[in-house]
mmCIF file of C-alpha atoms in Angstrom:
data_model
loop_
_atom_site.group_PDB
_atom_site.id
_atom_site.type_symbol
_atom_site.label_atom_id
_atom_site.label_comp_id
_atom_site.label_asym_id
_atom_site.label_seq_id
_atom_site.Cartn_x
_atom_site.Cartn_y
_atom_site.Cartn_z
ATOM 1 C CA MET A 1 7.276 -27.849 27.292
ATOM 2 C CA THR A 2 9.680 -26.959 24.450
ATOM 3 C CA VAL A 3 10.743 -23.606 23.155
ATOM 4 C CA GLU A 4 8.757 -24.358 19.879
ATOM 5 C CA LYS A 5 5.609 -25.153 21.796
ATOM 6 C CA PHE A 6 5.975 -22.078 23.867
ATOM 7 C CA GLN A 7 6.351 -19.966 20.834
ATOM 8 C CA GLN A 8 3.242 -21.603 19.209
ATOM 9 C CA MET A 9 1.250 -21.086 22.370
ATOM 10 C CA ILE A 10 2.262 -17.354 22.485
ATOM 11 C CA ALA A 11 1.558 -16.852 18.818
ATOM 12 C CA GLN A 12 -1.951 -18.244 19.301
ATOM 13 C CA GLY A 13 -2.535 -15.803 22.134
ATOM 14 C CA GLU A 14 -2.666 -18.355 24.844
ATOM 15 C CA PRO A 15 -2.266 -16.967 28.412
ATOM 16 C CA LEU A 16 0.932 -16.970 30.442
ATOM 17 C CA GLU A 17 -0.423 -18.999 33.137
ATOM 18 C CA GLY A 18 -0.448 -22.492 34.640
ATOM 19 C CA THR A 19 2.192 -24.427 36.472
ATOM 20 C CA GLU A 20 3.839 -25.839 33.322
ATOM 21 C CA MET A 21 4.042 -22.462 31.597
ATOM 22 C CA ILE A 22 5.385 -20.671 34.670
ATOM 23 C CA THR A 23 7.919 -23.450 35.459
ATOM 24 C CA PHE A 24 9.220 -23.387 31.744
ATOM 25 C CA MET A 25 9.499 -19.604 31.776
ATOM 26 C CA ARG A 26 11.537 -19.656 35.004
ATOM 27 C CA GLU A 27 13.876 -22.406 33.843
ATOM 28 C CA GLN A 28 14.499 -20.617 30.582
ATOM 29 C CA SER A 29 15.084 -17.405 32.421
ATOM 30 C CA ALA A 30 17.673 -19.012 34.650
ATOM 31 C CA GLN A 31 19.461 -20.505 31.585
ATOM 32 C CA THR A 32 19.424 -17.122 29.879
ATOM 33 C CA ARG A 33 20.775 -15.309 32.923
ATOM 34 C CA ARG A 34 23.759 -17.676 33.025
ATOM 35 C CA THR A 35 24.501 -16.852 29.287
ATOM 36 C CA LEU A 36 23.911 -13.078 29.964
ATOM 37 C CA MET A 37 26.566 -13.038 32.596
ATOM 38 C CA GLU A 38 29.065 -14.559 30.342
ATOM 39 C CA LEU A 39 28.192 -11.982 27.495
ATOM 40 C CA ASN A 40 28.121 -8.966 29.890
ATOM 41 C CA THR A 41 31.118 -9.556 32.024
ATOM 42 C CA LYS A 42 34.133 -9.997 29.753
ATOM 43 C CA TYR A 43 35.376 -9.054 26.259
ATOM 44 C CA HIS A 44 34.124 -11.144 23.251
ATOM 45 C CA THR A 45 34.871 -11.017 19.703
ATOM 46 C CA ASP A 46 32.013 -10.238 17.219
ATOM 47 C CA GLU A 47 31.831 -13.980 16.399
ATOM 48 C CA GLU A 48 31.707 -14.878 20.060
ATOM 49 C CA ILE A 49 28.777 -12.434 20.570
ATOM 50 C CA VAL A 50 26.938 -14.000 17.700
ATOM 51 C CA ALA A 51 27.390 -17.452 19.264
ATOM 52 C CA LEU A 52 26.311 -16.314 22.705
ATOM 53 C CA PHE A 53 23.350 -14.541 21.193
ATOM 54 C CA SER A 54 22.361 -17.761 19.246
ATOM 55 C CA GLU A 55 22.391 -19.491 22.613
ATOM 56 C CA ILE A 56 20.250 -16.803 24.284
ATOM 57 C CA THR A 57 17.764 -16.873 21.510
ATOM 58 C CA ALA A 58 17.870 -20.682 20.936
ATOM 59 C CA SER A 59 18.129 -19.973 17.261
ATOM 60 C CA GLU A 60 20.837 -19.291 14.680
ATOM 61 C CA VAL A 61 21.859 -15.538 14.533
ATOM 62 C CA ASP A 62 22.965 -13.991 11.298
ATOM 63 C CA PRO A 63 26.873 -13.590 11.223
ATOM 64 C CA GLY A 64 26.300 -9.947 10.376
ATOM 65 C CA PHE A 65 24.741 -9.431 13.697
ATOM 66 C CA ARG A 66 26.569 -6.854 15.992
ATOM 67 C CA MET A 67 26.082 -5.935 19.456
ATOM 68 C CA PHE A 68 27.791 -3.642 22.135
ATOM 69 C CA PRO A 69 27.118 -5.348 25.438
ATOM 70 C CA PRO A 70 25.750 -5.233 28.086
ATOM 71 C CA PHE A 71 22.546 -6.539 26.961
ATOM 72 C CA TYR A 72 19.475 -7.701 29.221
ATOM 73 C CA THR A 73 16.604 -9.990 28.614
ATOM 74 C CA ASP A 74 14.396 -12.018 31.011
ATOM 75 C CA PHE A 75 13.747 -14.861 28.654
ATOM 76 C CA GLY A 76 15.558 -14.662 25.348
ATOM 77 C CA LYS A 77 13.819 -17.521 23.463
ATOM 78 C CA ASN A 78 11.363 -15.333 21.790
ATOM 79 C CA ILE A 79 13.669 -12.799 20.189
ATOM 80 C CA HIS A 80 13.822 -13.058 16.487
ATOM 81 C CA LEU A 81 16.419 -11.242 14.468
ATOM 82 C CA GLY A 82 16.746 -10.465 10.809
ATOM 83 C CA ARG A 83 20.000 -9.982 9.001
ATOM 84 C CA ASN A 84 22.720 -7.296 9.818
ATOM 85 C CA VAL A 85 20.932 -6.077 12.920
ATOM 86 C CA PHE A 86 22.888 -3.870 15.391
ATOM 87 C CA ILE A 87 21.974 -3.562 19.032
ATOM 88 C CA ASN A 88 23.871 -0.873 21.067
ATOM 89 C CA SER A 89 24.695 -1.153 24.719
ATOM 90 C CA GLY A 90 22.371 -1.326 27.666
ATOM 91 C CA CYS A 91 19.221 -2.572 25.790
ATOM 92 C CA GLN A 92 16.586 -4.566 27.507
ATOM 93 C CA PHE A 93 14.061 -6.908 25.880
ATOM 94 C CA GLN A 94 11.222 -8.380 27.719
ATOM 95 C CA ASP A 95 10.552 -10.838 25.023
ATOM 96 C CA GLN A 96 8.121 -13.533 26.186
ATOM 97 C CA GLY A 97 5.375 -12.114 23.908
ATOM 98 C CA GLY A 98 7.727 -12.018 21.023
ATOM 99 C CA VAL A 99 10.268 -9.445 19.690
ATOM 100 C CA PHE A 100 10.587 -9.429 15.884
ATOM 101 C CA ILE A 101 13.421 -7.282 14.506
ATOM 102 C CA GLY A 102 13.744 -6.857 10.758
ATOM 103 C CA ASP A 103 16.797 -6.755 8.530
ATOM 104 C CA GLY A 104 19.153 -3.789 8.888
ATOM 105 C CA CYS A 105 17.665 -2.456 12.189
ATOM 106 C CA LEU A 106 19.726 -0.186 14.367
ATOM 107 C CA ILE A 107 18.776 -0.268 18.060
ATOM 108 C CA GLY A 108 19.952 2.500 19.998
ATOM 109 C CA PRO A 109 21.683 2.451 23.596
ATOM 110 C CA GLY A 110 19.297 1.785 26.342
ATOM 111 C CA THR A 111 16.258 0.767 24.142
ATOM 112 C CA MET A 112 13.572 -1.090 26.040
ATOM 113 C CA ILE A 113 11.204 -3.366 24.382
ATOM 114 C CA ALA A 114 8.293 -4.818 26.493
ATOM 115 C CA THR A 115 5.873 -7.497 25.406
ATOM 116 C CA LEU A 116 4.235 -8.142 28.738
ATOM 117 C CA ASN A 117 1.821 -6.372 31.019
ATOM 118 C CA HIS A 118 0.021 -7.074 34.255
ATOM 119 C CA LYS A 119 -3.726 -7.048 34.558
ATOM 120 C CA LEU A 120 -5.128 -3.967 36.206
ATOM 121 C CA ALA A 121 -7.572 -5.431 38.679
ATOM 122 C CA PRO A 122 -5.801 -5.889 42.024
ATOM 123 C CA GLY A 123 -6.991 -9.517 42.418
ATOM 124 C CA GLN A 124 -5.540 -10.369 39.015
ATOM 125 C CA ARG A 125 -2.439 -8.309 39.086
ATOM 126 C CA GLN A 126 -0.089 -11.296 39.143
ATOM 127 C CA ASN A 127 -1.464 -12.569 35.855
ATOM 128 C CA MET A 128 0.064 -11.147 32.688
ATOM 129 C CA THR A 129 -1.033 -10.441 29.188
ATOM 130 C CA HIS A 130 1.330 -10.465 26.145
ATOM 131 C CA ALA A 131 1.505 -8.933 22.768
ATOM 132 C CA PRO A 132 4.470 -9.041 20.309
ATOM 133 C CA VAL A 133 6.598 -6.009 19.195
ATOM 134 C CA VAL A 134 7.578 -6.082 15.568
ATOM 135 C CA LEU A 135 10.211 -3.725 13.933
ATOM 136 C CA GLY A 136 10.172 -3.647 10.131
ATOM 137 C CA ARG A 137 13.365 -3.495 7.941
ATOM 138 C CA GLY A 138 15.641 -0.667 8.452
ATOM 139 C CA VAL A 139 14.099 0.705 11.675
ATOM 140 C CA TRP A 140 16.333 3.006 13.691
ATOM 141 C CA THR A 141 15.642 3.661 17.430
ATOM 142 C CA GLY A 142 17.476 6.369 19.163
ATOM 143 C CA ALA A 143 18.857 6.233 22.647
ATOM 144 C CA HIS A 144 16.544 5.291 25.582
ATOM 145 C CA VAL A 145 13.447 4.496 23.490
ATOM 146 C CA THR A 146 10.708 2.476 25.057
ATOM 147 C CA ILE A 147 8.394 0.377 22.827
ATOM 148 C CA LEU A 148 5.266 -1.016 24.566
ATOM 149 C CA PRO A 149 3.501 -4.383 23.869
ATOM 150 C CA GLY A 150 1.697 -4.910 20.625
ATOM 151 C CA VAL A 151 3.368 -2.201 18.631
ATOM 152 C CA THR A 152 4.427 -2.584 15.071
ATOM 153 C CA ILE A 153 6.979 -0.263 13.572
ATOM 154 C CA GLY A 154 6.943 0.132 9.733
ATOM 155 C CA ASP A 155 10.010 -0.256 7.500
ATOM 156 C CA ASN A 156 12.626 2.556 7.740
ATOM 157 C CA ALA A 157 10.873 4.384 10.470
ATOM 158 C CA VAL A 158 13.040 6.368 12.994
ATOM 159 C CA ILE A 159 12.131 6.522 16.708
ATOM 160 C CA ALA A 160 13.674 9.682 18.244
ATOM 161 C CA ALA A 161 15.680 9.419 21.384
ATOM 162 C CA GLY A 162 13.616 9.088 24.590
ATOM 163 C CA ALA A 163 10.321 8.338 22.708
ATOM 164 C CA VAL A 164 7.788 6.146 24.291
ATOM 165 C CA VAL A 165 6.020 4.185 21.481
ATOM 166 C CA THR A 166 2.523 3.226 22.529
ATOM 167 C CA LYS A 167 0.926 2.513 19.084
ATOM 168 C CA ASP A 168 1.865 1.451 15.629
ATOM 169 C CA VAL A 169 4.247 3.601 13.615
ATOM 170 C CA PRO A 170 3.887 4.020 9.880
ATOM 171 C CA ALA A 171 6.738 3.150 7.570
ATOM 172 C CA ASP A 172 9.042 5.950 6.403
ATOM 173 C CA THR A 173 8.218 8.295 9.252
ATOM 174 C CA ILE A 174 9.915 9.927 12.143
ATOM 175 C CA VAL A 175 8.215 9.708 15.575
ATOM 176 C CA ALA A 176 9.207 11.540 18.851
ATOM 177 C CA GLY A 177 7.821 12.330 22.226
ATOM 178 C CA VAL A 178 5.812 10.833 25.105
ATOM 179 C CA PRO A 179 3.679 9.283 23.882
ATOM 180 C CA ALA A 180 5.406 9.196 20.388
ATOM 181 C CA ARG A 181 3.564 10.802 17.445
ATOM 182 C CA VAL A 182 4.647 11.303 13.816
ATOM 183 C CA ILE A 183 6.684 14.489 13.447
ATOM 184 C CA LYS A 184 7.962 14.110 9.889
ATOM 185 C CA SER A 185 7.930 11.832 6.814
ATOM 186 C CA ILE A 186 11.284 10.602 5.487
ATOM 187 C CA ARG A 187 11.952 11.487 1.951
ATOM 188 C CA ALA A 188 13.145 8.913 -0.692
ATOM 189 C CA ALA A 189 16.642 7.510 -0.293
ATOM 190 C CA GLY A 190 19.293 9.907 -1.592
ATOM 191 C CA GLN A 191 17.204 13.021 -1.076
ATOM 192 C CA GLN A 192 18.362 13.633 2.513
#
């Protein structure tokens, strides 16, 4: 299995099961953990962080990307970043199902993005389901936000600190709470 084949299978909704799939995910996870140890345990310049994150994601990361480590992920190869993204410290992405972050997003400290879930039936609990998380352009997540599988957040939306996002968020809105709900619309640029 290759990263490209894995990403195709996930995009087509194929299940995360079978010996080949599980072996591949474990191998990629081990490789990612080695790179995360390098990223998280010593100082790196912005350019070095871009290079390390490119290694984690197995794709070229925009030179305008910025991050304050530490950062955690259990896979890494299904994180897709736009341009000029900023990820603050202590974030955790469970990315097997796909994490797509648009241009200019600001990801607050301690943000958790989950793309996997276990089945509810006790006999099936070891099996997982997956759904991507998509953040549009200019999204800002506050500190300690949790975004659950299958959520799409519209352009320029703001997710208040501590929110748990369980369903899609419209563009140009502010959501807050557990579960998150729209509390305000954002005025046109320059009016606030």
